[in-house]
Tab-separated table of C-alpha atoms and ligand atoms in Angstrom:
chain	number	residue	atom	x	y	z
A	1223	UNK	CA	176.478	-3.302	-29.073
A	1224	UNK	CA	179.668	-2.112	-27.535
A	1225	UNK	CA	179.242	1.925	-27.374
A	1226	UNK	CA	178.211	2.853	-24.086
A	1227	UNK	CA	178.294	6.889	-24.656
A	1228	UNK	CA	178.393	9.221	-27.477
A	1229	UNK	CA	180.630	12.369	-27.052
A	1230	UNK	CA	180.008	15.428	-29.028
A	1231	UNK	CA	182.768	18.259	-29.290
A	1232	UNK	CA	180.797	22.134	-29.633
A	1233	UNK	CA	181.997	24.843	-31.801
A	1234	UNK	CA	181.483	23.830	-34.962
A	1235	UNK	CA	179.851	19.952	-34.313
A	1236	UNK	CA	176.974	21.070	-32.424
A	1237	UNK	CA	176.467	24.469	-34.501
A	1238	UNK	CA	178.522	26.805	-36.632
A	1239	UNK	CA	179.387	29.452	-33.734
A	1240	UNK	CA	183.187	30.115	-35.188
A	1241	UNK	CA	181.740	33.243	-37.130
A	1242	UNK	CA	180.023	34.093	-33.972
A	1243	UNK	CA	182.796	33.620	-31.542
A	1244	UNK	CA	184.501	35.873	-34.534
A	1245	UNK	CA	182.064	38.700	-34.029
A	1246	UNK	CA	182.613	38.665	-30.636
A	1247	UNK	CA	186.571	38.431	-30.426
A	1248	UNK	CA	185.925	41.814	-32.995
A	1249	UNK	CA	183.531	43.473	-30.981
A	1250	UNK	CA	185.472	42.686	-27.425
A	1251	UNK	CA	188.604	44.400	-29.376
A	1252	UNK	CA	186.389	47.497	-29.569
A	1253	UNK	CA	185.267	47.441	-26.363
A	1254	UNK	CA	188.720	47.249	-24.718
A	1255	UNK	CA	189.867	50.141	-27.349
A	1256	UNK	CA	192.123	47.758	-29.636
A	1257	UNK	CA	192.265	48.808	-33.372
A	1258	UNK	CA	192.250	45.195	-33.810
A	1259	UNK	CA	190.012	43.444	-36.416
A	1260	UNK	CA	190.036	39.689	-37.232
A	1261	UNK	CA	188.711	39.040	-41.000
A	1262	UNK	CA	187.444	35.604	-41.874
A	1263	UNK	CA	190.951	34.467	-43.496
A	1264	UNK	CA	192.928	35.707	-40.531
A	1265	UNK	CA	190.357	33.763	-38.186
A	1266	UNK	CA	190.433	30.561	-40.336
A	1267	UNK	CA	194.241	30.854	-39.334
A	1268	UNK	CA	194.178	31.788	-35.913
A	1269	UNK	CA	191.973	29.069	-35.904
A	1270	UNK	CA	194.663	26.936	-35.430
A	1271	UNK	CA	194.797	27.255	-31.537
A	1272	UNK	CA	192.422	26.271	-29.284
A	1273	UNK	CA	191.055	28.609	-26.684
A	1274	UNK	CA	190.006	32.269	-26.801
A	1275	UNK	CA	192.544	33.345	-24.470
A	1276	UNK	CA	195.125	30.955	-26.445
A	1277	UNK	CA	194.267	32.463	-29.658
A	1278	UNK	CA	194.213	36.253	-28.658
A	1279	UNK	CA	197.725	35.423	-27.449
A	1280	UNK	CA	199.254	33.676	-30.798
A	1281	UNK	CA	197.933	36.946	-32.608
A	1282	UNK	CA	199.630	39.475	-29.788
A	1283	UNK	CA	203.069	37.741	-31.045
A	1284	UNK	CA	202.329	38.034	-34.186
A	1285	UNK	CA	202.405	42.109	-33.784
A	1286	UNK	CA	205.493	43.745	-34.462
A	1287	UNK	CA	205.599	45.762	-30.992
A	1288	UNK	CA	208.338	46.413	-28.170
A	1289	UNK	CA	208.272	43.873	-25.687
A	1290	UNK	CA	206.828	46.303	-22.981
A	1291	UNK	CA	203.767	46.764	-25.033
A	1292	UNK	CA	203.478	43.389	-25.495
A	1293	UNK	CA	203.323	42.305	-21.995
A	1294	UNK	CA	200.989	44.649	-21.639
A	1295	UNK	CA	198.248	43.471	-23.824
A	1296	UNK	CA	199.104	40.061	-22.806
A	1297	UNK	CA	198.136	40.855	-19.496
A	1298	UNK	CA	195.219	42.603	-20.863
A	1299	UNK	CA	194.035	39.037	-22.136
A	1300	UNK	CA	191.457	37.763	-19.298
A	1301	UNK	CA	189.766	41.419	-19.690
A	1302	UNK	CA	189.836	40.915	-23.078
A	1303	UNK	CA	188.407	37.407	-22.892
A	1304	UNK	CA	185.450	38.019	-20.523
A	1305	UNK	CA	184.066	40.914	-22.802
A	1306	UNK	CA	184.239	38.585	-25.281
A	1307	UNK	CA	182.673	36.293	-23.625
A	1308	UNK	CA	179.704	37.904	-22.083
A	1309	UNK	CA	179.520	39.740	-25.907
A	1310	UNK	CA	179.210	35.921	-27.473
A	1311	UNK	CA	176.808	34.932	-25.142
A	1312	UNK	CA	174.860	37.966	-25.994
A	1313	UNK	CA	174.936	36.744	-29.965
A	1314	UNK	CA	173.779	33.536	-28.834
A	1315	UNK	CA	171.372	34.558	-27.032
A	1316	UNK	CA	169.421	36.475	-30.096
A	1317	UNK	CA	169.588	33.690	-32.263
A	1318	UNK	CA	173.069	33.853	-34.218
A	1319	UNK	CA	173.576	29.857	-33.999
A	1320	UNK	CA	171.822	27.221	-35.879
A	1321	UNK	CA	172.321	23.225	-35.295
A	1322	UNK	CA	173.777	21.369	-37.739
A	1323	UNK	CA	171.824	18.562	-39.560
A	1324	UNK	CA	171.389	15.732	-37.558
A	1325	UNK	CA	172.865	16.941	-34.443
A	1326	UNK	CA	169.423	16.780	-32.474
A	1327	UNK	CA	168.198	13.544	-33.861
A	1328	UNK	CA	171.512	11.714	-33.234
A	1329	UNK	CA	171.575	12.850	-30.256
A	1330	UNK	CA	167.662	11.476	-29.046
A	1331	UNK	CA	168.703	8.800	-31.302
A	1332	UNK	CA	170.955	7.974	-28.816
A	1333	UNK	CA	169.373	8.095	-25.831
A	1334	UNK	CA	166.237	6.203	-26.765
A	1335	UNK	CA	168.726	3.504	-26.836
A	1336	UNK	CA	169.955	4.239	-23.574
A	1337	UNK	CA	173.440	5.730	-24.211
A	1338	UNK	CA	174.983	8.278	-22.530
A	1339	UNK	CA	175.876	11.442	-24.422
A	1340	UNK	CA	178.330	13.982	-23.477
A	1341	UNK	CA	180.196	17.145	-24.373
A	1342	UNK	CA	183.800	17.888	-24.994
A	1343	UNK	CA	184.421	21.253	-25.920
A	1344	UNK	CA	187.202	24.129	-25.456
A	1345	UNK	CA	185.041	26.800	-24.944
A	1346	UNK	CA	183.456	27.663	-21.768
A	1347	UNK	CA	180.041	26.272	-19.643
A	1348	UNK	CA	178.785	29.658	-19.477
A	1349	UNK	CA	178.913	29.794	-23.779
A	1350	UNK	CA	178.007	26.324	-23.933
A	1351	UNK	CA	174.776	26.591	-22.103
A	1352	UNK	CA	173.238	29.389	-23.803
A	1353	UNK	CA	174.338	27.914	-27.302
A	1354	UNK	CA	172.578	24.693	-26.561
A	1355	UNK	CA	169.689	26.570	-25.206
A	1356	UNK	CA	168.883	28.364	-28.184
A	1357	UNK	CA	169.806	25.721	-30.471
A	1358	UNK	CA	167.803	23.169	-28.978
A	1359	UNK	CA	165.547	24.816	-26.265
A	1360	UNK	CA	166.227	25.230	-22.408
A	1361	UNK	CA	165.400	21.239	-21.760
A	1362	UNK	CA	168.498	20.513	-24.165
A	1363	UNK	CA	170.623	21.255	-20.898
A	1364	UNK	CA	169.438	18.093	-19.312
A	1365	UNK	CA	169.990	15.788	-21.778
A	1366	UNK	CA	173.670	15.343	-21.368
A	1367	UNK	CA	175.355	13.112	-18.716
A	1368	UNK	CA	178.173	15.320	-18.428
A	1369	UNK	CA	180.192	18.264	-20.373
A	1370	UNK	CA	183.885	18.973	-19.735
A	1371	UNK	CA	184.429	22.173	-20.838
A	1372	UNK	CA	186.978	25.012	-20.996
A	1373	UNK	CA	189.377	25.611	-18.362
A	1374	UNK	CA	188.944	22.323	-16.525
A	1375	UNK	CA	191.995	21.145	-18.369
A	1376	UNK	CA	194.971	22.885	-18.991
A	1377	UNK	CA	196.021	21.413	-22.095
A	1378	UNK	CA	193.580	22.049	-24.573
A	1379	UNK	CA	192.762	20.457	-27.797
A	1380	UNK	CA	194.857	18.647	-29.974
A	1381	UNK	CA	195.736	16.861	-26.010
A	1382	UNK	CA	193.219	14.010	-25.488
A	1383	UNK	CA	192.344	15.816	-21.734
A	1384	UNK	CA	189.030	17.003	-22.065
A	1385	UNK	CA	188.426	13.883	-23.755
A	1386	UNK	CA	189.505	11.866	-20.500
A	1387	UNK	CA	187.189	14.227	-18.005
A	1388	UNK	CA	184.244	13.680	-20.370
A	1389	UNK	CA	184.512	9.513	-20.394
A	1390	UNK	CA	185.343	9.803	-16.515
A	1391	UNK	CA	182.689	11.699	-15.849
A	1392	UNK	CA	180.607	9.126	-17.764
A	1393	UNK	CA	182.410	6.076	-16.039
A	1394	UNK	CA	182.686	4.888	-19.757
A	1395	UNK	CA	186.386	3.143	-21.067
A	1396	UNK	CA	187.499	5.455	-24.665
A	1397	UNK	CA	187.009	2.262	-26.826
A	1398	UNK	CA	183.164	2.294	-25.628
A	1399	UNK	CA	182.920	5.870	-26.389
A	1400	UNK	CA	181.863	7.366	-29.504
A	1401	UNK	CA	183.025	11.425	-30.721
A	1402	UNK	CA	181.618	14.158	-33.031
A	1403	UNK	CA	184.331	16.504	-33.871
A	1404	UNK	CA	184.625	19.220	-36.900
A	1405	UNK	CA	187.869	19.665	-36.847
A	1406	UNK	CA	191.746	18.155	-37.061
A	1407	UNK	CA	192.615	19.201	-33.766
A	1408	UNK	CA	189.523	18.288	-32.425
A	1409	UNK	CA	189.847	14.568	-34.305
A	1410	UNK	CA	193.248	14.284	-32.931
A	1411	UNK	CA	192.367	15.173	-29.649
A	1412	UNK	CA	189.832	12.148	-29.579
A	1413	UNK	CA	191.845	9.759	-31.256
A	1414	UNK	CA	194.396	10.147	-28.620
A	1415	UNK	CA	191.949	9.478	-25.962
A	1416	UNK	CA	191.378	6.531	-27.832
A	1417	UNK	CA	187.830	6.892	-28.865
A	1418	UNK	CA	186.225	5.851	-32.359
A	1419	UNK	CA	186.009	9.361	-33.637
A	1420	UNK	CA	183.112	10.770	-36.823
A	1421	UNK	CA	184.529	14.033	-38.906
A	1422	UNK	CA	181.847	16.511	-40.134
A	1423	UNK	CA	183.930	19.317	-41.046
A	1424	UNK	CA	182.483	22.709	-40.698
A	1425	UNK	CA	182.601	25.805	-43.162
A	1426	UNK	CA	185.872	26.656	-41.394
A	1427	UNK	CA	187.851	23.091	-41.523
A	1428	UNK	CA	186.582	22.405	-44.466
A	1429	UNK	CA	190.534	22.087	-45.948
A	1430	UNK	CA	191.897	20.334	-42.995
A	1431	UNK	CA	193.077	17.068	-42.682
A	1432	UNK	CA	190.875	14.436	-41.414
A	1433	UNK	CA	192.236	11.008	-42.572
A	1434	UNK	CA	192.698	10.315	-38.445
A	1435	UNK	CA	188.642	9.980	-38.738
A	1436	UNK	CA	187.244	6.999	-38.239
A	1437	UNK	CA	184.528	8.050	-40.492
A	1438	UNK	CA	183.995	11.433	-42.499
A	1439	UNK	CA	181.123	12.668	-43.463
A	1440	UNK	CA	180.056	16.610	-44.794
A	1441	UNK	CA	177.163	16.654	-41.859
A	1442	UNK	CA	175.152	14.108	-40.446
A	1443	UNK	CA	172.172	14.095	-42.218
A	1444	UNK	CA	168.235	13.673	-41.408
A	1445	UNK	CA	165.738	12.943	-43.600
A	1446	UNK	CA	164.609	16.166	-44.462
A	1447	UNK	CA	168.530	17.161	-45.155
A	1448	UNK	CA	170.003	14.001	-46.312
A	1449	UNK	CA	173.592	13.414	-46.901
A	1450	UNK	CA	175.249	14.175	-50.046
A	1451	UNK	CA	175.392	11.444	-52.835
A	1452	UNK	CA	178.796	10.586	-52.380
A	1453	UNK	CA	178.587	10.375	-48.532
A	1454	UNK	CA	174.815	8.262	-48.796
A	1455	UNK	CA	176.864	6.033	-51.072
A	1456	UNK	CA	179.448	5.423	-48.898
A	1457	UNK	CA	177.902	5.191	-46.106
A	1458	UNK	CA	174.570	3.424	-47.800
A	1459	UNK	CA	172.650	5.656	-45.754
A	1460	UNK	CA	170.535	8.854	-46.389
A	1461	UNK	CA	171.383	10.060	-42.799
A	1462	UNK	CA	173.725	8.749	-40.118
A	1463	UNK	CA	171.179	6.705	-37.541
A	1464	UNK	CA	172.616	6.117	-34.120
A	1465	UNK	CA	172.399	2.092	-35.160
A	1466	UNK	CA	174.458	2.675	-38.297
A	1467	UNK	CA	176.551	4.448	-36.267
A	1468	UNK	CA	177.311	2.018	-33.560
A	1469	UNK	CA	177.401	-0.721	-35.556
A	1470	UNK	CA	180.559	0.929	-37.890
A	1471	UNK	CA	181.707	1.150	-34.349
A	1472	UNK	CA	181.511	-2.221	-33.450
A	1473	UNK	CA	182.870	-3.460	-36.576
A	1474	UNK	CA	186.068	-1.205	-36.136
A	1475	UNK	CA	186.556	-2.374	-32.599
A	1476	UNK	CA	186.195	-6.092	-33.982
A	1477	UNK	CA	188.826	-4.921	-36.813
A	1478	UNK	CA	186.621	-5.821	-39.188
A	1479	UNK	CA	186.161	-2.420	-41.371
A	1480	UNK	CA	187.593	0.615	-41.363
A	1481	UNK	CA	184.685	2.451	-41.614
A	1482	UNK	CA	185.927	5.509	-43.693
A	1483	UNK	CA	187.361	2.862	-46.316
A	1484	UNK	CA	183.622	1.909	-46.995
B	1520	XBP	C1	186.601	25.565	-30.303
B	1520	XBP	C2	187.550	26.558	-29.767
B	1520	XBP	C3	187.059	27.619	-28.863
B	1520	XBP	C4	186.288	28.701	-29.548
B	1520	XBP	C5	186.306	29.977	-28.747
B	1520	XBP	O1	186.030	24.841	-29.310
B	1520	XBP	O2	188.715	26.472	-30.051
B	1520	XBP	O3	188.173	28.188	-28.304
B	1520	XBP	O4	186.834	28.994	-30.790
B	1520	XBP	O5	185.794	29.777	-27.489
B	1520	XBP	P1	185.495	23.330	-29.536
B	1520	XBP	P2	186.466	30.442	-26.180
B	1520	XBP	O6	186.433	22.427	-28.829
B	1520	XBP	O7	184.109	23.303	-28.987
B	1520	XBP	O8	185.480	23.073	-31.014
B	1520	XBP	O9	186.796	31.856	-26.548
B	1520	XBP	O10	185.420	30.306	-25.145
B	1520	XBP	O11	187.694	29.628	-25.895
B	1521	MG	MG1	184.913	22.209	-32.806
């Protein structure tokens, strides 16, 4: 077996927290007396760009404003961002994320066979922690060998660079390395770190474009929540197993299959 480690991306892999980071972008507005409101359809757009403070900053020039008032509220953007912040962790913390099928048993799946799982994710450590803390209890946090998150790269997803700090971190080479992502951006960003990457698409990619995947699949399954008839066919699986998993890997790193072509 050739994978080494097994990479998951966050927002929207792990759990659906996009409606949550929503609420809080909303509720930081308020805070920082902004008549701003972002509705579902305007997030799914703004979606687009990676990073709070990224985001916030695409919608400011979408406002029709004079270019003093602009600068303004673009300078108003780390304030903006910490409420936000602590006001996400907040939502977290009270129980407004729940993993997605599978996550949890891939992910012991995994380590029982003694690979090294990770986390590559845009948002920051202190939103990651709490999220995986009441998604999967407080001794989640030690199951990862590392997670690159946030501003420890500059160029955020679709760029392969958090990609690269997660595999050094694990001393693992991309084409050993296995990634989770739920969205285009965050597919592309894997694929151009070179790693063999899996698609399950959240509520809010749902319409994107994943044919970069090297498999795609509507969640990962468990027994009690197995996959959906045309994705058990496919795959010839009720759930994705870490063994199924790896071996599609090593297949595709032999050339043998392209594993979404199945
Ligand atoms: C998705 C993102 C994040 C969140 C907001 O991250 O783009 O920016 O939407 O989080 P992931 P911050 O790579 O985990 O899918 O406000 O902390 O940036
Ligand atoms: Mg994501």
């Amino acid at each position: 077996m050739s994978c080494e480690a097994l990479i998951f991306d966050v927002d929207g892999t792990l759990a659906d927290t996009e409606e949550v980071h929503r609420q809080a972008f909303n509720l930081a507005f308020g805070a920082c007396r902004l008549d701003w409101i972002w509705d579902a359809p305007l997030y799914g757009e703004l979606l687009q760009v990676t990073g709070g403070k990224e985001r916030i900053a695409s919608y400011i020039e979408r406002l029709a404003m004079p270019a003093t008032q602009r600068r303004e509220l673009h300078n108003l953007i780390p304030e903006i961002h910490r409420a936000k912040t602590r006001l996400y962790r907040e939502l977290i913390q009270v129980g407004h994320a729940r993993p997605r099928a599978g996550v949890r048993r891939l992910m012991m799946e995994a380590r029982d066979a003694g690979i090294r799982v990770g986390l590559a994710t845009t948002t920051s450590p202190e939103n990651t922690e709490p999220l995986l803390a009441a998604a999967f209890g407080w001794q989640a946090l030690k199951w990862f060998d590392a997670i690159a998150a946030g501003d420890v790269v500059a160029r955020k997803k679709p760029a392969p660079d958090i990609y690269n700090v997660a595999l050094k971190s694990l001393g693992v080479d991309s084409q050993d390395a296995i990634a989770v992502e739920d969205s285009a951006i965050g597919v592309a960003s894997a694929k151009a770190a070179g790693l063999f990457t899996v698609a399950t698409p959240s509520m809010w990619t749902l319409t994107q474009d994943f044919s970069a995947a090297d498999l795609l699949l509507a969640s990962l399954g468990d027994p009690a929540q197995p996959l959906e008839p045309a994705d058990e066919r496919r795959l010839g699986a009720r759930f994705l197993s870490f063994d199924r998993l790896a071996a599609l890997h090593e297949a595709a790193r032999r050339g043998v299959v392209h594993a979404q072509a199945e």
